[in-house]
Amino acid sequence: MTCALCSVPVHTQFATPELVGAIVEGGLDPAEDPGWAESGASSPGEYARWAGHLCGMTCLRMALGAGAPSLFELRDGALKYGAYTEDADGTIRGLVYAPFAEYVSEVYGREATVHRHLEVDGIPALLDTGRTVLASVHYGIRHPERPAPGRGGHLVLVTGRTADGSALHFHNPSGTDAGTRAAVLPVAEFERFFARRGVSLA
């Protein structure tokens, strides 16, 4: 599936797009996703444990375009660089921006810049240089009609802006339908969910 407004493919962090809503909002166990093997996971259990943490890898996969590695192949590389870590009790932590940027630059030859302080009005300027932006937002951005529950904790890939700069185009790895997977929001609406940090990719 490709965004009609850009050449960046649209992917979800769960293998079966039609089940994203049931998984993230309906309590469906990801291990029941019949498409789990397409992710590159070694088992339904590994897929279920990790897929909810892989919004950043999904954004990378979209940014790399056609022919990008599978989601879990990207995860494996990120683990080697320390962009994800696992505690002794199995808790998964990440995405850690600095090692992620190193991973993307060294393995895929894409210049990656960490933005620890990024105002929403700085995103269009990055887009205008031909970059895409992994922006930290609250996952509630898929329901912009509701009050924002918070900021950050989830990554979306900002791919473009409207001609007048008043709205942003972005791909959401946990979008529950076509309109929230390849979405457009006014900058002011996007800002309500935005944690003012991210990574831009050349």
Coordinates of N, CA, C and O in Angstrom, one line a residue, residues 50 53-64 69-71 73-85 93-116 131-136 155-158 173 197-202:
W50 N 7.1 -8.6 20.8 CA 7.8 -7.5 20.2 C 7.0 -6.5 19.4 O 7.4 -5.3 19.3
H53 N 6.3 -3.0 20.3 CA 7.4 -2.1 20.5 C 8.1 -1.6 19.2 O 9.0 -0.8 19.3
L54 N 7.6 -2.0 18.1 CA 8.3 -1.8 16.9 C 7.8 -0.7 16.0 O 7.9 -0.7 14.7
C55 N 7.2 0.3 16.6 CA 6.7 1.5 15.8 C 7.9 2.1 15.1 O 7.8 2.5 13.9
G56 N 9.0 2.2 15.8 CA 10.2 2.9 15.2 C 10.8 2.1 14.0 O 11.1 2.7 13.0
M57 N 10.8 0.7 14.2 CA 11.3 -0.1 13.0 C 10.3 0.0 11.9 O 10.7 -0.1 10.7
T58 N 9.0 0.1 12.2 CA 8.0 0.2 11.1 C 8.2 1.5 10.3 O 8.2 1.6 9.1
C59 N 8.5 2.6 11.1 CA 8.8 3.9 10.5 C 10.1 3.8 9.6 O 10.1 4.3 8.5
L60 N 11.1 3.1 10.1 CA 12.3 2.9 9.3 C 12.0 2.1 8.1 O 12.5 2.5 7.0
R61 N 11.2 1.1 8.2 CA 10.9 0.2 7.0 C 10.2 1.1 6.0 O 10.5 0.9 4.8
M62 N 9.3 2.0 6.4 CA 8.6 2.8 5.4 C 9.6 3.8 4.8 O 9.5 4.0 3.6
A63 N 10.5 4.4 5.6 CA 11.4 5.3 5.0 C 12.4 4.7 4.1 O 12.8 5.3 3.1
L64 N 12.7 3.4 4.3 CA 13.7 2.7 3.4 C 13.0 2.4 2.0 O 13.7 2.2 1.0
P69 N 14.1 -4.4 4.4 CA 14.1 -5.7 5.1 C 12.8 -5.9 5.9 O 12.0 -4.9 6.1
S70 N 12.6 -7.1 6.3 CA 11.4 -7.4 7.2 C 11.5 -6.6 8.5 O 12.6 -6.2 8.9
L71 N 10.4 -6.5 9.2 CA 10.3 -5.8 10.4 C 11.3 -6.4 11.4 O 12.0 -5.6 12.1
E73 N 13.9 -8.3 10.9 CA 15.3 -8.1 10.4 C 15.8 -6.8 10.8 O 16.9 -6.6 11.3
L74 N 15.0 -5.8 10.7 CA 15.4 -4.4 11.2 C 15.5 -4.4 12.7 O 16.5 -3.8 13.2
R75 N 14.6 -5.1 13.4 CA 14.7 -5.2 14.8 C 16.0 -5.8 15.3 O 16.7 -5.4 16.2
D76 N 16.4 -6.9 14.6 CA 17.7 -7.6 14.9 C 18.9 -6.7 14.8 O 19.8 -6.6 15.6
G77 N 18.9 -5.9 13.7 CA 20.0 -4.9 13.5 C 20.0 -3.9 14.6 O 21.1 -3.5 15.1
A78 N 18.8 -3.4 15.0 CA 18.7 -2.3 16.0 C 19.2 -2.9 17.4 O 19.8 -2.1 18.1
L79 N 18.9 -4.1 17.6 CA 19.3 -4.7 18.9 C 20.9 -4.8 19.0 O 21.5 -4.5 20.0
K80 N 21.5 -5.1 17.8 CA 23.0 -5.2 17.8 C 23.6 -3.8 18.1 O 24.7 -3.8 18.7
Y81 N 22.9 -2.8 17.7 CA 23.5 -1.4 18.0 C 23.0 -0.8 19.3 O 23.5 0.3 19.7
G82 N 22.2 -1.5 20.0 CA 21.7 -1.0 21.3 C 20.5 -0.1 21.2 O 20.2 0.6 22.2
A83 N 19.9 0.0 20.1 CA 18.7 0.8 19.9 C 17.5 0.3 20.7 O 16.5 1.0 20.9
Y84 N 17.5 -1.0 21.0 CA 16.6 -1.6 21.9 C 17.4 -2.4 22.9 O 18.5 -2.9 22.6
T85 N 16.9 -2.4 24.2 CA 17.6 -3.2 25.2 C 16.5 -4.0 25.9 O 15.3 -3.7 25.9
R93 N 13.1 -2.1 26.2 CA 13.2 -0.7 26.3 C 13.7 -0.2 24.9 O 14.6 -0.7 24.3
G94 N 13.2 1.0 24.5 CA 13.6 1.6 23.2 C 12.4 2.1 22.6 O 11.3 1.9 23.1
L95 N 12.6 2.9 21.6 CA 13.7 3.1 20.8 C 14.7 4.1 21.4 O 14.2 5.2 21.8
V96 N 16.0 3.8 21.4 CA 17.0 4.7 21.9 C 17.6 5.4 20.7 O 18.2 4.8 19.8
Y97 N 17.4 6.7 20.7 CA 17.7 7.5 19.5 C 19.1 7.4 19.0 O 19.3 7.2 17.8
A98 N 20.1 7.7 19.8 CA 21.5 7.8 19.3 C 22.0 6.5 18.7 O 22.5 6.6 17.6
P99 N 21.8 5.4 19.3 CA 22.3 4.1 18.6 C 21.4 3.8 17.4 O 21.9 3.2 16.4
F100 N 20.2 4.2 17.4 CA 19.3 4.0 16.2 C 19.9 4.8 15.1 O 20.0 4.3 13.9
A101 N 20.2 6.1 15.3 CA 20.8 6.9 14.3 C 22.1 6.4 13.7 O 22.3 6.4 12.5
E102 N 22.9 5.8 14.6 CA 24.2 5.2 14.2 C 23.9 4.0 13.3 O 24.5 3.8 12.3
Y103 N 22.9 3.1 13.7 CA 22.5 2.0 13.0 C 22.1 2.3 11.6 O 22.5 1.8 10.6
V104 N 21.2 3.3 11.5 CA 20.6 3.7 10.2 C 21.7 4.2 9.3 O 21.8 3.9 8.1
S105 N 22.6 5.0 9.8 CA 23.7 5.6 9.0 C 24.7 4.6 8.6 O 25.1 4.6 7.4
E106 N 25.1 3.7 9.5 CA 26.1 2.7 9.1 C 25.6 1.6 8.3 O 26.3 1.1 7.3
V107 N 24.4 1.1 8.5 CA 23.9 -0.1 7.8 C 23.2 0.3 6.5 O 23.3 -0.4 5.5
Y108 N 22.5 1.4 6.6 CA 21.6 1.7 5.4 C 22.1 3.0 4.7 O 21.4 3.4 3.7
G109 N 23.1 3.6 5.1 CA 23.7 4.8 4.4 C 22.8 6.0 4.4 O 22.9 6.8 3.5
R110 N 21.9 6.0 5.4 CA 20.9 7.2 5.5 C 21.3 8.1 6.6 O 21.3 7.6 7.8
E111 N 21.7 9.3 6.3 CA 22.0 10.2 7.4 C 20.9 10.4 8.4 O 19.8 10.7 8.0
A112 N 21.1 10.2 9.6 CA 20.1 10.3 10.7 C 20.5 11.3 11.7 O 21.6 11.2 12.2
T113 N 19.6 12.2 12.0 CA 20.0 13.2 13.0 C 19.0 13.2 14.2 O 17.7 13.2 13.9
V114 N 19.5 13.1 15.4 CA 18.6 13.1 16.6 C 18.3 14.5 16.9 O 19.1 15.4 17.0
H115 N 17.0 14.7 17.2 CA 16.5 16.0 17.6 C 15.9 15.9 19.0 O 14.7 15.5 19.1
R116 N 16.7 16.2 20.0 CA 16.2 16.1 21.4 C 15.2 17.2 21.7 O 14.4 17.0 22.7
R131 N 14.0 15.5 4.0 CA 14.0 14.5 5.0 C 12.6 14.0 5.4 O 11.6 14.7 5.2
T132 N 12.6 12.8 6.0 CA 11.4 12.4 6.7 C 11.7 12.5 8.2 O 12.9 12.5 8.6
V133 N 10.7 12.5 9.0 CA 10.9 12.7 10.5 C 10.1 11.6 11.3 O 8.9 11.5 11.1
L134 N 10.9 10.9 12.1 CA 10.3 10.0 13.1 C 10.0 10.9 14.2 O 10.9 11.4 14.9
A135 N 8.7 11.2 14.5 CA 8.3 12.1 15.5 C 7.6 11.3 16.7 O 6.8 10.4 16.5
S136 N 8.0 11.7 17.9 CA 7.5 11.1 19.1 C 6.1 11.7 19.4 O 6.1 12.9 19.7
L155 N 6.0 6.4 17.9 CA 6.6 7.0 16.7 C 5.8 7.0 15.5 O 5.2 5.9 15.1
V156 N 5.6 8.1 14.8 CA 5.0 8.1 13.5 C 6.1 8.7 12.5 O 7.0 9.4 12.9
L157 N 5.9 8.5 11.2 CA 6.8 9.0 10.2 C 6.1 10.1 9.5 O 5.1 9.9 8.7
V158 N 6.6 11.3 9.7 CA 6.1 12.5 9.0 C 6.7 12.6 7.6 O 8.0 12.6 7.5
P173 N 2.2 3.8 12.3 CA 2.3 2.3 12.3 C 1.2 1.6 13.1 O 0.9 0.4 12.8
R197 N 10.3 15.9 20.1 CA 11.6 15.2 19.9 C 11.4 14.2 18.8 O 10.3 13.8 18.5
G198 N 12.5 13.7 18.2 CA 12.4 12.8 17.1 C 13.8 12.6 16.5 O 14.8 13.0 16.9
V199 N 13.7 11.9 15.3 CA 14.9 11.7 14.5 C 14.5 11.9 13.0 O 13.5 11.5 12.6
S200 N 15.3 12.7 12.3 CA 15.1 13.0 10.9 C 16.1 12.1 10.1 O 17.2 11.9 10.5
L201 N 15.6 11.7 8.9 CA 16.3 10.8 8.0 C 16.5 11.5 6.7 O 15.5 12.0 6.1
A202 N 17.7 11.5 6.2 CA 17.9 12.1 4.8 C 17.4 11.1 3.8 O 17.4 9.9 4.0

